[in-house]
Coordinates of C-alpha atoms in Angstrom, one line a residue:
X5 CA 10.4 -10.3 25.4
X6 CA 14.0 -8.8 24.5
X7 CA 14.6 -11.1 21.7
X8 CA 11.0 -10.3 20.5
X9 CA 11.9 -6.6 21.0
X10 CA 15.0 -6.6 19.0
X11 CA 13.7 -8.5 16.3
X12 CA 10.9 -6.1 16.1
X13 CA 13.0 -3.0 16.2
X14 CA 15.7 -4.6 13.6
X15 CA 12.7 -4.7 11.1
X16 CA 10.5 -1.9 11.8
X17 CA 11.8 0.4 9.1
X18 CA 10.6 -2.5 6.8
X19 CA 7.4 -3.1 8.3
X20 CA 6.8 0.3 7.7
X21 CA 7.1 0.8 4.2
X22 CA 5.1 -2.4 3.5
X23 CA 2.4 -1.5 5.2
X24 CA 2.5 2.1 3.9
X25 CA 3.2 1.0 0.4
X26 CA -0.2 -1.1 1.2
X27 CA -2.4 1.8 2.8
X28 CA -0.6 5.0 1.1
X29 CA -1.5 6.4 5.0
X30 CA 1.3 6.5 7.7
X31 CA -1.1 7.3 10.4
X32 CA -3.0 3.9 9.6
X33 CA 0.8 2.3 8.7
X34 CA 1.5 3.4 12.2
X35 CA -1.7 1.5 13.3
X36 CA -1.0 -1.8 11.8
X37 CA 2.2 -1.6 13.2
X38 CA 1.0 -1.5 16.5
X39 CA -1.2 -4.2 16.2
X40 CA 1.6 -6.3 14.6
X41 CA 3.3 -6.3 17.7
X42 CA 0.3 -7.0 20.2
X43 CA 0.5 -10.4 17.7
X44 CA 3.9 -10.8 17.9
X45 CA 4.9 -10.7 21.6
X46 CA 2.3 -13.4 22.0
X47 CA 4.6 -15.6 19.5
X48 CA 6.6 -19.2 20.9
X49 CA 9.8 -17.6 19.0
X50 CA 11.0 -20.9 19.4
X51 CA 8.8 -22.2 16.5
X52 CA 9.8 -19.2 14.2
X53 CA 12.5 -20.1 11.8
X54 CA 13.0 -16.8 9.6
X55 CA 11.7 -13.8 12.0
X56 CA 11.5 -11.6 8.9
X57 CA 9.1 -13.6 7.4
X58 CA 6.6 -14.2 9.8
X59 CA 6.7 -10.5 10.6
X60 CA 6.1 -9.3 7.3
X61 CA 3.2 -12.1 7.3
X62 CA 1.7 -10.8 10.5
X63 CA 2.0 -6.6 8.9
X64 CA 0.8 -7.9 5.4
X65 CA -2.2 -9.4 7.4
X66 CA -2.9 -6.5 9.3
X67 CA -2.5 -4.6 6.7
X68 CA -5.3 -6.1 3.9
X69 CA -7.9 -5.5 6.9
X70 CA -6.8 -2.0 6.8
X71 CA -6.8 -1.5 3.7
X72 CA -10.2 -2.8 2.6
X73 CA -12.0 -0.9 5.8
X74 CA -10.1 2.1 4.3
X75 CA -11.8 1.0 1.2
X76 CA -14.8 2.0 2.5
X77 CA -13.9 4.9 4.1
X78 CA -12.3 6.7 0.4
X79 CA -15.9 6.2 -0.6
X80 CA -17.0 9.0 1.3
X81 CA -13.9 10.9 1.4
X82 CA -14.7 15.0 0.1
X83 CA -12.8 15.4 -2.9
X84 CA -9.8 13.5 -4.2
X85 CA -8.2 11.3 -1.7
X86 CA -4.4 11.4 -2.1
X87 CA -1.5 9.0 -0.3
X88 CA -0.1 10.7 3.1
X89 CA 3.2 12.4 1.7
X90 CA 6.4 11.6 3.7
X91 CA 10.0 13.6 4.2
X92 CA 11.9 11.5 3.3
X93 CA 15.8 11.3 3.7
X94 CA 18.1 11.9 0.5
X95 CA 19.4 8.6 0.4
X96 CA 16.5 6.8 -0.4
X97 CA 16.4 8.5 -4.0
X98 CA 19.6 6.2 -4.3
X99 CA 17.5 3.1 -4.2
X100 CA 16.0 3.9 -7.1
X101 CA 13.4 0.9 -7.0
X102 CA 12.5 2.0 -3.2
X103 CA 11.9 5.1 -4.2
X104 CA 9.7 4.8 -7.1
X105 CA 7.6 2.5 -4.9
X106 CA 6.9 5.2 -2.6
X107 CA 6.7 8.2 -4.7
X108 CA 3.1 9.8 -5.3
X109 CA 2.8 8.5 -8.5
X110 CA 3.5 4.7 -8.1
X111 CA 1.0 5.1 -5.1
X112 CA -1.4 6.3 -6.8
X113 CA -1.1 3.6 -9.4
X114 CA -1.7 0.6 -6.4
X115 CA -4.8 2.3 -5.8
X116 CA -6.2 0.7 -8.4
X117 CA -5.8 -2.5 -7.3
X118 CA -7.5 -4.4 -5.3
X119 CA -6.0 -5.6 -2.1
X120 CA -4.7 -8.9 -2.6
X121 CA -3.3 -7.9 -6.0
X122 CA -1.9 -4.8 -4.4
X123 CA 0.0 -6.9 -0.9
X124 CA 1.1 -9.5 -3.7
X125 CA 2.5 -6.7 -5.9
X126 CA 4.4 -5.0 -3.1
X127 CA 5.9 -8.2 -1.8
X128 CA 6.6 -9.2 -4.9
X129 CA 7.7 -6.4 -7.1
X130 CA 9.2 -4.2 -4.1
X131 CA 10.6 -6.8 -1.1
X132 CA 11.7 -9.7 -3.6
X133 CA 9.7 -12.5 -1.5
X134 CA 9.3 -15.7 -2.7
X135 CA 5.5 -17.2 -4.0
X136 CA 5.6 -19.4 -0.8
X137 CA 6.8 -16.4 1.4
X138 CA 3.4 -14.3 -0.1
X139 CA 1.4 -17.5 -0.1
X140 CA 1.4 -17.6 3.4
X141 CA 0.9 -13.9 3.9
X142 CA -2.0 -13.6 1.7
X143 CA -3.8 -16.9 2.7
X144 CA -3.6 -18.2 -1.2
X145 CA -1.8 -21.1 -2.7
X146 CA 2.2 -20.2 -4.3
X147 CA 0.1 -21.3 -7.8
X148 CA -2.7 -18.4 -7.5
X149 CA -0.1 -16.4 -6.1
X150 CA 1.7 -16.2 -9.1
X151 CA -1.6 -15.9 -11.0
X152 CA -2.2 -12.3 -9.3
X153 CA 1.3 -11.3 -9.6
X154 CA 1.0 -11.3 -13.3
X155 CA -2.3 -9.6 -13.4
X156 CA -0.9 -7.1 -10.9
X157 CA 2.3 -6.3 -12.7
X158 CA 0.4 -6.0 -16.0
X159 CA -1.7 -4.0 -14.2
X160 CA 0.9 -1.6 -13.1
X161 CA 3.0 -1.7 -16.1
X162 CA 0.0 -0.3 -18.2
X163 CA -0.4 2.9 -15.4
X164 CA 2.7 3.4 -14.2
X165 CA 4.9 6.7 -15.0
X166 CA 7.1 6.0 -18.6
X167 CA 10.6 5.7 -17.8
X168 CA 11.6 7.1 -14.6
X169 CA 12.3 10.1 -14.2
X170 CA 15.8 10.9 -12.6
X171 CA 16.1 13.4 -9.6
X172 CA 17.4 16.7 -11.6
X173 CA 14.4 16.1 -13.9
X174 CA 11.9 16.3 -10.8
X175 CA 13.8 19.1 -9.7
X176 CA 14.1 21.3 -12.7
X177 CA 10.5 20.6 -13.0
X178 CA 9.4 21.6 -9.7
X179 CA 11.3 24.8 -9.6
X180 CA 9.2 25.9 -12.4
X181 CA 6.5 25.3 -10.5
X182 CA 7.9 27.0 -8.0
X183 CA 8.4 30.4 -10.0
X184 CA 4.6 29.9 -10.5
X185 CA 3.6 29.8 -7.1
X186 CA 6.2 32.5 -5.8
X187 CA 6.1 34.9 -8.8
X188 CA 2.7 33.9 -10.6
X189 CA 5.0 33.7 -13.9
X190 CA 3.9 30.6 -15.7
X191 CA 6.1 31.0 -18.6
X192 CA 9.0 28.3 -17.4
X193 CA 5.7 25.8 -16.2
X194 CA 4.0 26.1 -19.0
X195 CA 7.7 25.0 -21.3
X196 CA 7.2 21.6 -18.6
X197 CA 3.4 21.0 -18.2
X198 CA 2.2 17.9 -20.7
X199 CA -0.5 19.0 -23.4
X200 CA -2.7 16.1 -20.9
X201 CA -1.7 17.1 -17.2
X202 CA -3.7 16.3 -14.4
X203 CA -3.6 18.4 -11.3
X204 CA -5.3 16.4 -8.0
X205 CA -5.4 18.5 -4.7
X206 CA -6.7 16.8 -1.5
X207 CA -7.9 19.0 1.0
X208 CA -10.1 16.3 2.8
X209 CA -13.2 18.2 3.4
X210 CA -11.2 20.9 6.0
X211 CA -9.4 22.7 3.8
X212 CA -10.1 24.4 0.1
X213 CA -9.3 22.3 -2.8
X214 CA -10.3 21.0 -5.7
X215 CA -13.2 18.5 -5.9
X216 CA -12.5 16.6 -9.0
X217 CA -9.3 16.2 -11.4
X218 CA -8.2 18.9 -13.6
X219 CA -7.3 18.0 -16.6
X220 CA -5.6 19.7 -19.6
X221 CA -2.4 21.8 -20.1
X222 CA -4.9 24.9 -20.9
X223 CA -7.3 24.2 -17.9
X224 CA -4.4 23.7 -15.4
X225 CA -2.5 27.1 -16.6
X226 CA -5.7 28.2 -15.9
X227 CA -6.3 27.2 -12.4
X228 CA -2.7 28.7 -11.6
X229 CA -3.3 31.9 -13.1
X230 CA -6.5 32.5 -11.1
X231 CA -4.9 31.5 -7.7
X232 CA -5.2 27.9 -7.3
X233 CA -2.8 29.1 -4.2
X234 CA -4.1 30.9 -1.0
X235 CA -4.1 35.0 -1.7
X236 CA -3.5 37.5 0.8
X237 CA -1.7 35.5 2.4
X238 CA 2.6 35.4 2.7
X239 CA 4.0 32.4 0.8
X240 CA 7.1 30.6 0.6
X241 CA 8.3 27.5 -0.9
X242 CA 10.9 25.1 -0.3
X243 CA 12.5 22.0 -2.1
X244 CA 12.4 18.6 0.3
X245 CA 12.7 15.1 -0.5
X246 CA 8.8 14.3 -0.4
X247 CA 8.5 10.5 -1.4
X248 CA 11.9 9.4 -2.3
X249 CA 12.1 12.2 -4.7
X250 CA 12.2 16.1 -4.7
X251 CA 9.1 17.5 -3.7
X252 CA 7.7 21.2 -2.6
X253 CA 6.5 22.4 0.5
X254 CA 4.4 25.2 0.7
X255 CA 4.2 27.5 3.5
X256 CA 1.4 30.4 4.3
X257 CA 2.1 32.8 6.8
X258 CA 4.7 30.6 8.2
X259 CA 2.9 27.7 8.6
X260 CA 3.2 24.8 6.5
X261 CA -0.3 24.5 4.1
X262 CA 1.0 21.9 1.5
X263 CA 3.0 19.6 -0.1
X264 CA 3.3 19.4 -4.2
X265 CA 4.4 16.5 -5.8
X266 CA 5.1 15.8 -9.6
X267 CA 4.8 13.4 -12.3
X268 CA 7.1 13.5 -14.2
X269 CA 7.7 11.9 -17.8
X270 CA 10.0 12.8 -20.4
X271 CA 10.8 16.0 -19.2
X272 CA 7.2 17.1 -18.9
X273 CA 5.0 17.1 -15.8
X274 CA 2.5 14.4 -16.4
X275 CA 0.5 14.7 -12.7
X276 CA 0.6 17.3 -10.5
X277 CA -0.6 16.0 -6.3
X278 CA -1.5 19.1 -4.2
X279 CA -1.9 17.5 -0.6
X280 CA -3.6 20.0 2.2
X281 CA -5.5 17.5 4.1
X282 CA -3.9 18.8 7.6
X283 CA -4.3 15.4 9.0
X284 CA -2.0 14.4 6.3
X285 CA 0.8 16.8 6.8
X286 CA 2.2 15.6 10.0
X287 CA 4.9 13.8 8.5
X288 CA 6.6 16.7 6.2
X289 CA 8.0 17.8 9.6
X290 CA 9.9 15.1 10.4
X291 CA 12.2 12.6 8.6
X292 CA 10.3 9.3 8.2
X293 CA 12.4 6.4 7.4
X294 CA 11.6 4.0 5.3
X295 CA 13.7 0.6 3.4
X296 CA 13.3 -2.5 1.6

């Protein structure tokens, strides 16, 4: 049970972020993690030959039956459903291929795969394992394997952000956003809004948002002007690492109501992710860490 303890321990940060890269839900992440281990105490170590491996096996299998039962639960989801946002520390924006795979955007890009194209992908693209390695995770032969992983990364490559933005970039652009929302001045957003930004808020059926994508530079200056924030109410707004990159966090009345995260491409805000599901929030409290 020790050596099964400390190998679990040595790789839970790991575990972690492929199963949240997978679900885009650390309270489900959390979940599979749990269940990983109730499978891998029961384990004969002695006929495990690389414990990483057969860990990530058991979490990626764990993991797709998540993921497809959360499938099903999206469909009836009020609203847009948007990934779980993290705090994350400031040195993951140093691994800059960690932290694009975690960020709001590249989440919301593996949600439109399906699940064996999206475990491949992440195994793939994001923890460097081998065909055999996924294989074996994914119940499929190294041949289709490599199949999906082409569909999946041309998949991606199509969706995902163009060129990533560095951290400054983010930053500059959320402290426009951030004049907005304090000052209701949308001069300095507007210089940074795309002519096609979308603006997605999530508030999960519990709390006011929007119920479809907004879309438009004119429909989104819009929404801002006519208090897509709470009113009455006293607001304050902080820069955080959200997602391996620089997010806000919105507070009303001293309580935290939101997290905004950006798109950001080119200079201009591309996507703009407005989470207030409360059951979602729990992590922008706390440090959560996640690695490759």
């Amino acid at each position: 049970m020790g050596s099964a303890t400390e190998a679990f321990v040595a790789h839970r940060n790991l575990l972690f972020t492929v199963a949240y890269e997978m679900l885009g839900s650390a309270a489900d992440a959390e979940d599979v993690l749990q269940e990983t281990w109730l499978r891998w105490v029961d384990v004969d170590l002695t006929t495990v030959r690389e414990e990483r491996a057969y860990l990530v096996r058991i979490v990626t299998r764990q993991a797709l039956d998540r993921l497809r039962a959360l499938g099903r639960r999206k469909e009836s989801y009020v609203g847009p459903w948007l990934p779980e946002p993290l705090l994350t520390a400031p040195d993951v924006a140093e691994d800059v291929e960690l932290a694009e795979s975690v960020s709001m955007a590249m989440l919301l890009v593996l949600e439109t795969l399906q699940p064996t194209e999206r475990a491949v992908f992440v195994l793939r693209e994001v923890f460097d394992l081998d065909y055999d390695e996924i294989a074996g995770a994914v119940d499929k032969s190294p041949a289709a394997v490599r199949q999906i992983a082409y569909r999946a990364r041309a998949h991606v490559a199509a969706r995902r952000p163009r060129g990533i933005a560095s951290p400054a970039e983010t930053r500059a652009a959320l402290q426009a956003f951030q004049r907005a929302v304090e000052t209701g001045e949308l001069q300095s957003l507007l210089d940074v809004l795309a002519p096609d930004v979308v603006a997605l808020s999530d508030g999960g059926g519990v709390r006011h948002a929007l119920l479809r994508p907004v879309v438009g530079i004119d429909n989104v200056t819009r929404l801002l002007a006519v208090g897509w924030w709470k009113r009455d109410a006293e607001r304050s707004t902080e820069l955080v690492q959200i997602n391996g990159g620089p997010g806000l966090l919105v507070r009303v009345n001293g309580e935290i109501d939101g997290v905004v995260a950006v798109r950001v491409e080119n200079g201009y805000i591309t996507g703009a992710y407005h989470v207030r599901n409360p059951e979602k929030l729990s992590r922008v409290e706390r440090e959560t860490a996640v690695s490759r």
